mmCIF file of C-alpha atoms in Angstrom:
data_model
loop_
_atom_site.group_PDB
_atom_site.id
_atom_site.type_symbol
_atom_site.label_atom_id
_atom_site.label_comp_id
_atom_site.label_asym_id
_atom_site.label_seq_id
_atom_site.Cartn_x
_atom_site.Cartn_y
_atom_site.Cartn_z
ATOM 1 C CA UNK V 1208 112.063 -35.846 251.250
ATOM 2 C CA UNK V 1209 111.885 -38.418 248.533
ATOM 3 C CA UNK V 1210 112.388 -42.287 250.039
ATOM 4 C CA UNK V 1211 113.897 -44.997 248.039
ATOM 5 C CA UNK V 1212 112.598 -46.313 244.908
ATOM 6 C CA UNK V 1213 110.258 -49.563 245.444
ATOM 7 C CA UNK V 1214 112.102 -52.147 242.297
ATOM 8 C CA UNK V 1215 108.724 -53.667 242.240
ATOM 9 C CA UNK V 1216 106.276 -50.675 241.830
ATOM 10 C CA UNK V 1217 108.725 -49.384 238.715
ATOM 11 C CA UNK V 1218 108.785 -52.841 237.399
ATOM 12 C CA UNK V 1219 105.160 -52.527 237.006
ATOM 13 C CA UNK V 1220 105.213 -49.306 235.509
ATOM 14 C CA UNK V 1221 107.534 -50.313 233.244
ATOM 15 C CA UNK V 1222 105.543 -53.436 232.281
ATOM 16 C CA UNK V 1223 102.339 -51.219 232.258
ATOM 17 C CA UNK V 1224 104.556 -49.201 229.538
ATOM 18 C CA UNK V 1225 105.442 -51.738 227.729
ATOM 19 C CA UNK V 1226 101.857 -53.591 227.528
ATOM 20 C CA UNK V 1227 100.681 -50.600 225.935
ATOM 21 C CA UNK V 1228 103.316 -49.808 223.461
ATOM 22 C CA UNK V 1229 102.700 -53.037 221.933
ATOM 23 C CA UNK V 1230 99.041 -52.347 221.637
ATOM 24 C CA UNK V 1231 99.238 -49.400 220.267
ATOM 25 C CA UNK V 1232 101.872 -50.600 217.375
ATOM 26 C CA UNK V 1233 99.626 -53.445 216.846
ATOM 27 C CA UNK V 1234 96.507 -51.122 216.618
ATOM 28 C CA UNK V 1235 98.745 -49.322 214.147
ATOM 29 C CA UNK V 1236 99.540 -51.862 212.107
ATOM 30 C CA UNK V 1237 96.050 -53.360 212.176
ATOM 31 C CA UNK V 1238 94.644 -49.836 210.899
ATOM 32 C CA UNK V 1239 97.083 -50.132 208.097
ATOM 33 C CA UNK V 1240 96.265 -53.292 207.019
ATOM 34 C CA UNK V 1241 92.463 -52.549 206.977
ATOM 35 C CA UNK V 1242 93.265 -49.270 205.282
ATOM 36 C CA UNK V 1243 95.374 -50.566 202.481
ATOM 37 C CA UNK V 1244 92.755 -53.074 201.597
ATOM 38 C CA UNK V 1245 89.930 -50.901 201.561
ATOM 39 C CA UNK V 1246 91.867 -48.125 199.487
ATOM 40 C CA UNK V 1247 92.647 -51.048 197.117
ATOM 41 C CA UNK V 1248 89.449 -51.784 196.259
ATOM 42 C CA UNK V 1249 88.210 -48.299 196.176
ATOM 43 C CA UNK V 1250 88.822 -46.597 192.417
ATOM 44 C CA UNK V 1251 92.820 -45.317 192.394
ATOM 45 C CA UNK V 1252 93.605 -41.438 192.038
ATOM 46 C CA UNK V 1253 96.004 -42.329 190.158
ATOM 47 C CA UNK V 1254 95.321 -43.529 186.642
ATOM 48 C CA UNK V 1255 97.337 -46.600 185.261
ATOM 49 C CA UNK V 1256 97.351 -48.273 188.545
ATOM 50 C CA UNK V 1257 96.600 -51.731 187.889
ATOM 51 C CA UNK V 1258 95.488 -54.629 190.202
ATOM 52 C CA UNK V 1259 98.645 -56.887 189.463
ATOM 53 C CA UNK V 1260 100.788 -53.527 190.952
ATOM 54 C CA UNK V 1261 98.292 -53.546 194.158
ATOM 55 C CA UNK V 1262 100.516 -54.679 197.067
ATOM 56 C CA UNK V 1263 97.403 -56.595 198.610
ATOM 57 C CA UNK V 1264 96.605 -58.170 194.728
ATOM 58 C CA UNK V 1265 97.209 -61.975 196.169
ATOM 59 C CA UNK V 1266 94.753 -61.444 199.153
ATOM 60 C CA UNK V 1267 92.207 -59.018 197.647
ATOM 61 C CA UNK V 1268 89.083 -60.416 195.920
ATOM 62 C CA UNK V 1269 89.804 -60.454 191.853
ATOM 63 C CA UNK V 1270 88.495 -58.904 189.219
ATOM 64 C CA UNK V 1271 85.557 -60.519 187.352
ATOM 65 C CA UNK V 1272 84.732 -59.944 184.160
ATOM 66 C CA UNK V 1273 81.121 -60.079 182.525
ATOM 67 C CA UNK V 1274 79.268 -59.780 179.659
ATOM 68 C CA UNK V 1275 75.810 -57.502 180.036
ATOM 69 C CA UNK V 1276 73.400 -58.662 177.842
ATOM 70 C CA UNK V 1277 69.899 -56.110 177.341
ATOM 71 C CA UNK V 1278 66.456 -57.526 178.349
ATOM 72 C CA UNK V 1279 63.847 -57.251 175.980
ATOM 73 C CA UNK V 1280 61.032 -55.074 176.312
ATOM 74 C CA UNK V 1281 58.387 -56.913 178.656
ATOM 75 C CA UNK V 1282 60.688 -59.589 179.968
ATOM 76 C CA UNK V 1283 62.179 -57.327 182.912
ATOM 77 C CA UNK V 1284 62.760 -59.381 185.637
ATOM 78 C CA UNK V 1285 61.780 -56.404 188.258
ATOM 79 C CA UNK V 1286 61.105 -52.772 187.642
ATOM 80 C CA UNK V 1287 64.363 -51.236 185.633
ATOM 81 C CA UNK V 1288 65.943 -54.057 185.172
ATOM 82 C CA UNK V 1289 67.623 -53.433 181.651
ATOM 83 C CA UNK V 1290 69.992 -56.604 181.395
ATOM 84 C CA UNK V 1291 71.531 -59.886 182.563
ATOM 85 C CA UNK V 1292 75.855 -60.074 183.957
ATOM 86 C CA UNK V 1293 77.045 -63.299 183.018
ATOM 87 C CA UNK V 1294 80.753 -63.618 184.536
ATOM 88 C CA UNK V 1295 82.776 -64.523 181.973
ATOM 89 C CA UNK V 1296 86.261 -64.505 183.759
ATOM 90 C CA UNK V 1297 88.733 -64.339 186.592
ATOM 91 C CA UNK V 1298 91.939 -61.806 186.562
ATOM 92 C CA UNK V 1299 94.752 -63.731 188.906
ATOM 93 C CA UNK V 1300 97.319 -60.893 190.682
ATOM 94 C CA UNK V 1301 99.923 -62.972 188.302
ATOM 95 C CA UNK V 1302 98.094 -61.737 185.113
ATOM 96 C CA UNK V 1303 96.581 -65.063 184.358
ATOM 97 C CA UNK V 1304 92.873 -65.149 182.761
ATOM 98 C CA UNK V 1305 90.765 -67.758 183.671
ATOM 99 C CA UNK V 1306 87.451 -69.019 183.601
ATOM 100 C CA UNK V 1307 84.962 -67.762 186.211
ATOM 101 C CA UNK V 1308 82.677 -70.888 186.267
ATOM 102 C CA UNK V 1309 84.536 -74.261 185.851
ATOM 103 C CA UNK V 1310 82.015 -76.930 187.139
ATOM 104 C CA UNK V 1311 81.251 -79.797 184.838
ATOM 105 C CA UNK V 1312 78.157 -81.000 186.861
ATOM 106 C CA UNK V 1313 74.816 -79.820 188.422
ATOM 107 C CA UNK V 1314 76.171 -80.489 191.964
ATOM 108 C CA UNK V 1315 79.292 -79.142 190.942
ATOM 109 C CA UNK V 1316 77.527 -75.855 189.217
ATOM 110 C CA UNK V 1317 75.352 -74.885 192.398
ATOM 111 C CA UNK V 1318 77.998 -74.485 194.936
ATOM 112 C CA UNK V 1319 80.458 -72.870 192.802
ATOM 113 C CA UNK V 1320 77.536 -70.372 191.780
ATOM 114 C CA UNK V 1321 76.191 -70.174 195.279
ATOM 115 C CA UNK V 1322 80.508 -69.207 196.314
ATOM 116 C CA UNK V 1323 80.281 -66.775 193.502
ATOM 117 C CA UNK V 1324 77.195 -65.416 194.072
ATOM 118 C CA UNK V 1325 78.334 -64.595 197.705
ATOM 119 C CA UNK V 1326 81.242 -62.565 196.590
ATOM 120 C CA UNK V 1327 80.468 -60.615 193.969
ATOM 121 C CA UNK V 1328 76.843 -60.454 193.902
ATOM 122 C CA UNK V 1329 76.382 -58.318 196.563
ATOM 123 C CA UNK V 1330 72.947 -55.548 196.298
ATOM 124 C CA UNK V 1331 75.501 -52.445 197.144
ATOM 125 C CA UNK V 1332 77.961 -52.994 194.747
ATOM 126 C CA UNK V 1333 77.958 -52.982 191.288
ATOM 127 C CA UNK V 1334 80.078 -53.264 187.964
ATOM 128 C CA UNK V 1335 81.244 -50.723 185.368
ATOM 129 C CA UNK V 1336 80.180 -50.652 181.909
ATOM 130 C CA UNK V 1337 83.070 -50.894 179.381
ATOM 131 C CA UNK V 1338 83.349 -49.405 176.104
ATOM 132 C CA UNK V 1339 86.306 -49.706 174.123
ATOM 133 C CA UNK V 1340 88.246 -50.825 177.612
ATOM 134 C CA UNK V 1341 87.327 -47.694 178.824
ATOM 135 C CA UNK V 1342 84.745 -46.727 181.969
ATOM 136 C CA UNK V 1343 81.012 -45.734 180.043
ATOM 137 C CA UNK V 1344 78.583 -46.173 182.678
ATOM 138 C CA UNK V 1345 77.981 -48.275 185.875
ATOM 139 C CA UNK V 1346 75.220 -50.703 186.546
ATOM 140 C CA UNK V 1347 74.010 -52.469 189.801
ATOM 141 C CA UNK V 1348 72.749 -56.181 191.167
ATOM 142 C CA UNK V 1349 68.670 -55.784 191.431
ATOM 143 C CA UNK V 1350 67.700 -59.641 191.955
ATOM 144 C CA UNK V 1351 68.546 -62.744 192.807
ATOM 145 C CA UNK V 1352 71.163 -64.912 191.264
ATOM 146 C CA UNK V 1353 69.792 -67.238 188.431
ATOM 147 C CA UNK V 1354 71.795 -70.492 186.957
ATOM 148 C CA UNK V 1355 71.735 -70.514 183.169
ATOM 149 C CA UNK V 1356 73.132 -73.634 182.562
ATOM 150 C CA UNK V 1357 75.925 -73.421 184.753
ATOM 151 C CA UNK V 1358 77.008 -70.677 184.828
ATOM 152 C CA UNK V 1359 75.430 -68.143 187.714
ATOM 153 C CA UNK V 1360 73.806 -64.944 186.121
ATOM 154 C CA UNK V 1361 72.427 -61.829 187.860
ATOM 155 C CA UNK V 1362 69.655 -58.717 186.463
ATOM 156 C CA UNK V 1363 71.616 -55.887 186.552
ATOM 157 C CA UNK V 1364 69.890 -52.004 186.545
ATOM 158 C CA UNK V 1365 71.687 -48.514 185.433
ATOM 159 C CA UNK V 1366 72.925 -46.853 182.652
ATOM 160 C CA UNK V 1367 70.623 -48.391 179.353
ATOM 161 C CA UNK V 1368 72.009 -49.819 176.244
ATOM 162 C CA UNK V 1369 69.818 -46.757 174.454
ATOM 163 C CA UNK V 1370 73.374 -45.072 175.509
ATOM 164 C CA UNK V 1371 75.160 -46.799 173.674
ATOM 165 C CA UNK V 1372 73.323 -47.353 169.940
ATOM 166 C CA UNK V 1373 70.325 -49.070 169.171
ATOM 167 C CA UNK V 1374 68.970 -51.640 170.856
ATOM 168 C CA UNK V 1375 69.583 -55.005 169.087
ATOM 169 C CA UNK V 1376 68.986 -58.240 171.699
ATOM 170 C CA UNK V 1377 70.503 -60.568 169.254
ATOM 171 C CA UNK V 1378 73.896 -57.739 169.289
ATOM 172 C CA UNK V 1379 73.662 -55.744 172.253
ATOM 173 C CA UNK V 1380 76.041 -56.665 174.677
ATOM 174 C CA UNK V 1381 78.589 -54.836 176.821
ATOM 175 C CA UNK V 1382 81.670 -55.667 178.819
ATOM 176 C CA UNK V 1383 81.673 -54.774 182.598
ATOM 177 C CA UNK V 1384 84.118 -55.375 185.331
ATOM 178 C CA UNK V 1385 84.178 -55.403 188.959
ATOM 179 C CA UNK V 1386 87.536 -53.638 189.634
ATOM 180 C CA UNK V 1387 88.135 -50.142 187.908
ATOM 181 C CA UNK V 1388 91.941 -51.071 187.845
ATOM 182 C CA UNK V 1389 91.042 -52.787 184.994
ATOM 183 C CA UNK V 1390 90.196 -50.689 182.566
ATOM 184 C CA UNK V 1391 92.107 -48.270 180.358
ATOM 185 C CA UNK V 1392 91.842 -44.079 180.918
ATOM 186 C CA UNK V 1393 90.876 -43.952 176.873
ATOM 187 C CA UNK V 1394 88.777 -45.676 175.225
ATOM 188 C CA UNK V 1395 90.528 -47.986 171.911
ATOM 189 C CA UNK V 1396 86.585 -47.406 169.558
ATOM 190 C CA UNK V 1397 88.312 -45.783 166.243
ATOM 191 C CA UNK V 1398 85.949 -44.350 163.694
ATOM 192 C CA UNK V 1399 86.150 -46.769 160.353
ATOM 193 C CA UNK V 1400 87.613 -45.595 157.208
ATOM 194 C CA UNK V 1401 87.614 -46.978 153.581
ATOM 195 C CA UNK V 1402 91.296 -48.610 154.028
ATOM 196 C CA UNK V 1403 89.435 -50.822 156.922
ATOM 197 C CA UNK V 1404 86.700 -52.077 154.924
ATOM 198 C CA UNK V 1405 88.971 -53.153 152.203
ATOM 199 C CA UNK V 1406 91.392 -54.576 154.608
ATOM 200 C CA UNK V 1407 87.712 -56.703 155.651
ATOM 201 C CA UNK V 1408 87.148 -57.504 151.696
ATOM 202 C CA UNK V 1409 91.100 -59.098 151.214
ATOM 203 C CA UNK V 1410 91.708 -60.686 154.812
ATOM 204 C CA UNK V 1411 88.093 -62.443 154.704
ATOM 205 C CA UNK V 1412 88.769 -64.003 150.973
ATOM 206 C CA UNK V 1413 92.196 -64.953 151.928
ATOM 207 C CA UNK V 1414 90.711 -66.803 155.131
ATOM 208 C CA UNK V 1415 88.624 -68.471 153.222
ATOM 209 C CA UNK V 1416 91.011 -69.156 150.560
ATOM 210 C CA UNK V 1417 93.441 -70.618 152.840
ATOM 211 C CA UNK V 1418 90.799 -73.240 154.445
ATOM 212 C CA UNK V 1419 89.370 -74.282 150.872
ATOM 213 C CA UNK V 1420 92.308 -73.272 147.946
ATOM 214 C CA UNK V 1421 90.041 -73.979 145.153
ATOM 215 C CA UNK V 1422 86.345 -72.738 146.375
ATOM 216 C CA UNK V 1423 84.787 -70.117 144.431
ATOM 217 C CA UNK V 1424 82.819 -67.381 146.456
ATOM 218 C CA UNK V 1425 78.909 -67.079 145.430
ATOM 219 C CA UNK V 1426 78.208 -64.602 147.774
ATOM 220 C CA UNK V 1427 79.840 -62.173 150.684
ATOM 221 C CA UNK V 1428 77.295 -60.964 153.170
ATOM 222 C CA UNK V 1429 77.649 -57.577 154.763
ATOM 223 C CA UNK V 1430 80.666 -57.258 157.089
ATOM 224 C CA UNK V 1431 80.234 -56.465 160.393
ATOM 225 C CA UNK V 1432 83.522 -54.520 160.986
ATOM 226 C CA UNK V 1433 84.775 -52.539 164.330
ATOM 227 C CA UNK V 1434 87.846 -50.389 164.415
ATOM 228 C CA UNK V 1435 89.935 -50.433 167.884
ATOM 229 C CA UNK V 1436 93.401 -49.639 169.087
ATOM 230 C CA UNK V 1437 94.046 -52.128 171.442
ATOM 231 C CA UNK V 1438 97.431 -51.276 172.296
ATOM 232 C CA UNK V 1439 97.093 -47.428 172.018
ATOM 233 C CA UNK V 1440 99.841 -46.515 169.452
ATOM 234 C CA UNK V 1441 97.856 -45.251 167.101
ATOM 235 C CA UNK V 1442 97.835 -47.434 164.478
ATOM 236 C CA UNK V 1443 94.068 -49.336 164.954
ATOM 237 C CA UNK V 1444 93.339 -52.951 164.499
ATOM 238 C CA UNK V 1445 90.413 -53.920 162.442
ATOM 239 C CA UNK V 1446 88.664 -56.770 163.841
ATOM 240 C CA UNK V 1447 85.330 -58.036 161.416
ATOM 241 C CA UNK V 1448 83.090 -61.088 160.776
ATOM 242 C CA UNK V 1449 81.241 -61.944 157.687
ATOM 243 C CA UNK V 1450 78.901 -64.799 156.692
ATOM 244 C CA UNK V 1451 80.070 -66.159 153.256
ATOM 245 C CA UNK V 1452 78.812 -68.680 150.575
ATOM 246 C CA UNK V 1453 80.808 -70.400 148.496
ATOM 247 C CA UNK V 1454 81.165 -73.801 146.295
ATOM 248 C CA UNK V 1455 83.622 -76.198 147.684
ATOM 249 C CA UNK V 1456 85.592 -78.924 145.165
ATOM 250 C CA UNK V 1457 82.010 -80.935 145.214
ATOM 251 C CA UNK V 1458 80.305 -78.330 143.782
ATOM 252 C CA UNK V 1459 77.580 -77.810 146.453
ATOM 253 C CA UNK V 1460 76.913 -74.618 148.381
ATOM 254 C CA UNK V 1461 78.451 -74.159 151.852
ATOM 255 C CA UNK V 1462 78.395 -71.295 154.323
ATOM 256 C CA UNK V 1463 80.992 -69.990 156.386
ATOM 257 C CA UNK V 1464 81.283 -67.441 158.648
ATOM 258 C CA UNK V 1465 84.625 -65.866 159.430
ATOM 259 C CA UNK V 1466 86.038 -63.959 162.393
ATOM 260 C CA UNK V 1467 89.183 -62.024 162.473
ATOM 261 C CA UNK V 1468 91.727 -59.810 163.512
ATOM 262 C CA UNK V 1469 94.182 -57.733 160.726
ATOM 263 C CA UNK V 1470 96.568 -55.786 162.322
ATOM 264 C CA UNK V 1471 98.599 -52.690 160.598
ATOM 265 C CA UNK V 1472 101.878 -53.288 159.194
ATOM 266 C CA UNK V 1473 104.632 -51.374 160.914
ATOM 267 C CA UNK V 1474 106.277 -50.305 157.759
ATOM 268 C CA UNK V 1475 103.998 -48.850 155.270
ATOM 269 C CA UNK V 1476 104.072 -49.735 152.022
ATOM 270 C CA UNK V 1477 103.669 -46.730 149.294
ATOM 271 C CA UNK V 1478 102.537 -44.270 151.734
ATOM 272 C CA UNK V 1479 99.323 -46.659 152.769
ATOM 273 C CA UNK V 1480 98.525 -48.580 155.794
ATOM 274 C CA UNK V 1481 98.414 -52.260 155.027
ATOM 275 C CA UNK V 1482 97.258 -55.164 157.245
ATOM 276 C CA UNK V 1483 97.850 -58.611 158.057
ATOM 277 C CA UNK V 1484 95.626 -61.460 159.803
ATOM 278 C CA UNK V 1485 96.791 -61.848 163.016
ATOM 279 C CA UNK V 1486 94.191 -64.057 164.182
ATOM 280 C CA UNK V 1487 91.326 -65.828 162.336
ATOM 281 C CA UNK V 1488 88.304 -68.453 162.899
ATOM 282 C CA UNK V 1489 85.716 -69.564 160.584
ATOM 283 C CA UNK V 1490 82.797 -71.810 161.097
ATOM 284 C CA UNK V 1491 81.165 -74.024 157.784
ATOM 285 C CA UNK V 1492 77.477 -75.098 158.354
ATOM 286 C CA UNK V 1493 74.789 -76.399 156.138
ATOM 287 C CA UNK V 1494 72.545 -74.390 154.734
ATOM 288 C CA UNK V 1495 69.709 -76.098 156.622
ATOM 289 C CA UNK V 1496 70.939 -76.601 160.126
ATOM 290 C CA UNK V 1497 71.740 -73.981 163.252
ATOM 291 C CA UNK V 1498 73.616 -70.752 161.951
ATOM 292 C CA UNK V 1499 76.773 -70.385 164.019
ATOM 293 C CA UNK V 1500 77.494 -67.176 164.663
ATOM 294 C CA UNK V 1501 81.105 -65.371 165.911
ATOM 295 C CA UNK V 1502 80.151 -61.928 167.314
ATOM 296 C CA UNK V 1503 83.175 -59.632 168.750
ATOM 297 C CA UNK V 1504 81.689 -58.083 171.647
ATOM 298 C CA UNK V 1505 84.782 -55.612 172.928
ATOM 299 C CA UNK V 1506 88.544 -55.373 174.068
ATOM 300 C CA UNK V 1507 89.249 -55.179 177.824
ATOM 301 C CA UNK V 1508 92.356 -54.367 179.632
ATOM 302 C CA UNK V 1509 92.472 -56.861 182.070
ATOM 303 C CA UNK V 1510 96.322 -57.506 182.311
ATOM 304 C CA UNK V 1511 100.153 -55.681 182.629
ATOM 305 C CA UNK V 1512 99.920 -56.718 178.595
ATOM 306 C CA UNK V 1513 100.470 -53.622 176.092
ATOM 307 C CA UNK V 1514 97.544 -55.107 174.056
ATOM 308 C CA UNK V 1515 94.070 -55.288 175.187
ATOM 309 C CA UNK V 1516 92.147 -58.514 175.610
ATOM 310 C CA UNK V 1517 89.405 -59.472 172.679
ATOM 311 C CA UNK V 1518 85.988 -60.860 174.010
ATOM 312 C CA UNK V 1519 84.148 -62.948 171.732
ATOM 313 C CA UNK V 1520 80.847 -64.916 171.508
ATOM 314 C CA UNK V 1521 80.157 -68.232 169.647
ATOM 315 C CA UNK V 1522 76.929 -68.934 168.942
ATOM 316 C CA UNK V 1523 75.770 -71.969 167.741
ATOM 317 C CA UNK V 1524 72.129 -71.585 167.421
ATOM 318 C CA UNK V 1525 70.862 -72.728 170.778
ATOM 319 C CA UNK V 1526 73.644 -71.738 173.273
ATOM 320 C CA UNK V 1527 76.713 -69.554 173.027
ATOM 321 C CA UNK V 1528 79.600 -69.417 174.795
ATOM 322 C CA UNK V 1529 82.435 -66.593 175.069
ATOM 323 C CA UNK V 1530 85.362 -66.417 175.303
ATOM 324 C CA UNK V 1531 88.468 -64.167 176.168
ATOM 325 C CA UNK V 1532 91.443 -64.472 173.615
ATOM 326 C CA UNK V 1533 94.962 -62.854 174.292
ATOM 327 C CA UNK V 1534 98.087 -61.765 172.327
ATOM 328 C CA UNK V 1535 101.279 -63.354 173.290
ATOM 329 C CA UNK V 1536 104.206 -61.742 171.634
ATOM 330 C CA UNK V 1537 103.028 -61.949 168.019
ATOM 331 C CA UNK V 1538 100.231 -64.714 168.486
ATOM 332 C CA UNK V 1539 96.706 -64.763 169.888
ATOM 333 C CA UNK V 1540 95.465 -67.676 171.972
ATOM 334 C CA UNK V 1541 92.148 -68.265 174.028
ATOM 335 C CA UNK V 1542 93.034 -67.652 177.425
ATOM 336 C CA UNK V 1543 89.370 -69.211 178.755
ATOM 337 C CA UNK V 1544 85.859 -69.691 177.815
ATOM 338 C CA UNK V 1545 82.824 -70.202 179.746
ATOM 339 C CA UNK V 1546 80.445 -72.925 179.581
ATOM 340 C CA UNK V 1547 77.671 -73.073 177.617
ATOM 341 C CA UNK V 1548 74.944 -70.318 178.058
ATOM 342 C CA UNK V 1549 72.211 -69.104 176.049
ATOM 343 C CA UNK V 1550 71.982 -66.796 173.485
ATOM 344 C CA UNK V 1551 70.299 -63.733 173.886
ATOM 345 C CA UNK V 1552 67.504 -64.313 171.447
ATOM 346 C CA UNK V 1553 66.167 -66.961 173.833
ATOM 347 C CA UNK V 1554 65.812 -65.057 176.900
ATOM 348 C CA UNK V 1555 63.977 -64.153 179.347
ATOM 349 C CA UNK V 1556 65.924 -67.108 181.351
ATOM 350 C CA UNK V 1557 62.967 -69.582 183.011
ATOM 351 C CA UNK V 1558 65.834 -71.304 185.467
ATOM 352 C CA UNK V 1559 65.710 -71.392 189.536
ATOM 353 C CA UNK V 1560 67.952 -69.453 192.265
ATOM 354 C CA UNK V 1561 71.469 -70.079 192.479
ATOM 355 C CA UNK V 1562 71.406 -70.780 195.657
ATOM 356 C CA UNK V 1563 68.248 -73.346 195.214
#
């Protein structure tokens, strides 16, 4: 026969119950939580998932963007080291772009690089090459973190710029990113056609035109002229630099060198695709000083924006900076721009450790 219930030994049992319900559900949830921000950073099954969508974006590390620049023959900084990854910018969850490296001093410059170099220059990760916005390759950390100027940069080994065209130093340089979320499933690279080229001939006199009204042009250099879709709809933007002389109201020779983007008209006129300058920048500098340069280096799709970001790089003989422009509605801006680095004719880089 069964004798009466003790209150206390089922209160016990009950607690005992209860104790490890809750540990379980918190196990759960804990689980979860580490699962969801692993998956996150790992690349999505789904294509178009982006990193502002990710429901961990505001506590996940962000994307970085960076410019990989190809190291010339004999300069390797350890054995298949091909280039240098200078970060270029930030991606906030909110869609903001901003600069990677902000410091404005030495002091300043070494513990944001040292921070920076902790989180994303880690020896078993790596970044993917861009091309066009889309994934072309992958390439990993092989050395320690350098500061040129300061801004931290890092050798990089993987897939070679041989891939990819010719190897210029001076030209060479891809886009790579830390996050495959950001990056488009196509890539935008058009092939050129002889309606581009002549869109380059008119939109480059009419810059130049519009800066100096009564200049007459001496001589156009070879354009330098890339074709890219950088909103996908088919109809490609033309985006082009050219060095220019010309003879300004005081009769002297000047150079120039123009930089811009024509974009196709919506509504063609007699059956041809016309263009207008969406965006344009143009440098005048005397025949004997430091040759500026503005080189467009690629689109990336780093934000929820139907138009791909443009990466540029100013060079002004002996540094360079770059810098990430934007289209807002129907204008583009500079969304950031990193400090002053050097341009890849002068490396090998002779600087210490980040961290030094």
């Amino acid at each position: 026969m069964t004798g009466p219930a003790d209150p206390i030994a089922e209160a016990a049992v009950r607690q005992g119950l209860f104790w490890k319900t809750a540990v379980l559900v918190v196990s759960m949830l804990a689980v979860w939580a580490f699962g969801l921000g692993v998956l996150d950073r790992m690349r999505p099954d789904e294509a178009g998932t982006s990193f502002q969508s990710s429901p961990s974006a505001r506590v996940e590390q962000r994307p970085a963007l960076f410019a990989v620049t190809w190291d010339r023959s004999g300069t390797n900084v350890g054995p298949g080291t091909i280039g240098i990854a200078t970060p270029i910018a930030l991606v906030e969850p909110g869609g903001a772009i901003v600069s990677a490296i902000v410091a404005r001093s030495e002091d300043a410059a070494r513990a944001e690089a040292r921070k920076f170099a902790a989180t994303y220059f880690k020896p078993s990760t790596g970044l993917l090459l861009l091309r066009g916005g889309a994934v072309a390759g992958e390439v990993r950390f092989v050395g320690d973190p350098l500061l040129d100027g300061f801004v931290p940069v890092v050798p990089v080994a993987g897939t070679g710029p041989n891939d990819f065209g010719p190897l210029v130093v001076e030209a060479t340089t891809l886009l790579a990113i830390s996050d495959q979320r950001a990056t488009s499933e196509q890539s935008g690279i058009r092939p050129m056609r002889d309606d581009h080229r002549k869109a380059v001939d008119t939109a480059v006199r009419q810059v130049l035109k519009d800066r100096f009204p009564s200049c007459e042009i001496v001589d156009e250099g070879l354009a330098r002229v890339r074709v890219a879709d950088l909103d996908r709809d088919g109809l490609a933007e033309v985006l082009a630099s050219r060095f220019l002389k010309f003879r300004g109201e005081s009769g002297l020779i000047e150079n120039a060198v123009v930089f811009l983007i024509a974009e196709p008209e919506r509504v063609p006129v007699a059956g041809e695709t016309s263009y207008r300058i969406a965006f344009a920048s143009m440098r005048v500098f005397a025949i004997d000083g430091p040759r500026p340069d503005i080189v467009f280096i690629d689109q990336a799709d780093l934000t929820s924006s139907e138009v791909d970001e443009v990466v540029l790089r100013y060079d002004d003989g002996a540094t360079s900076r770059y810098a990430v422009l934007r289209r807002d509605q129907t204008v583009w801006t500079q969304a950031c721009s990193t400090p002053p680095v050097r341009p890849p004719s002068l490396r090998p880089l002779a600087t210490g450790k980040a961290d030094g």
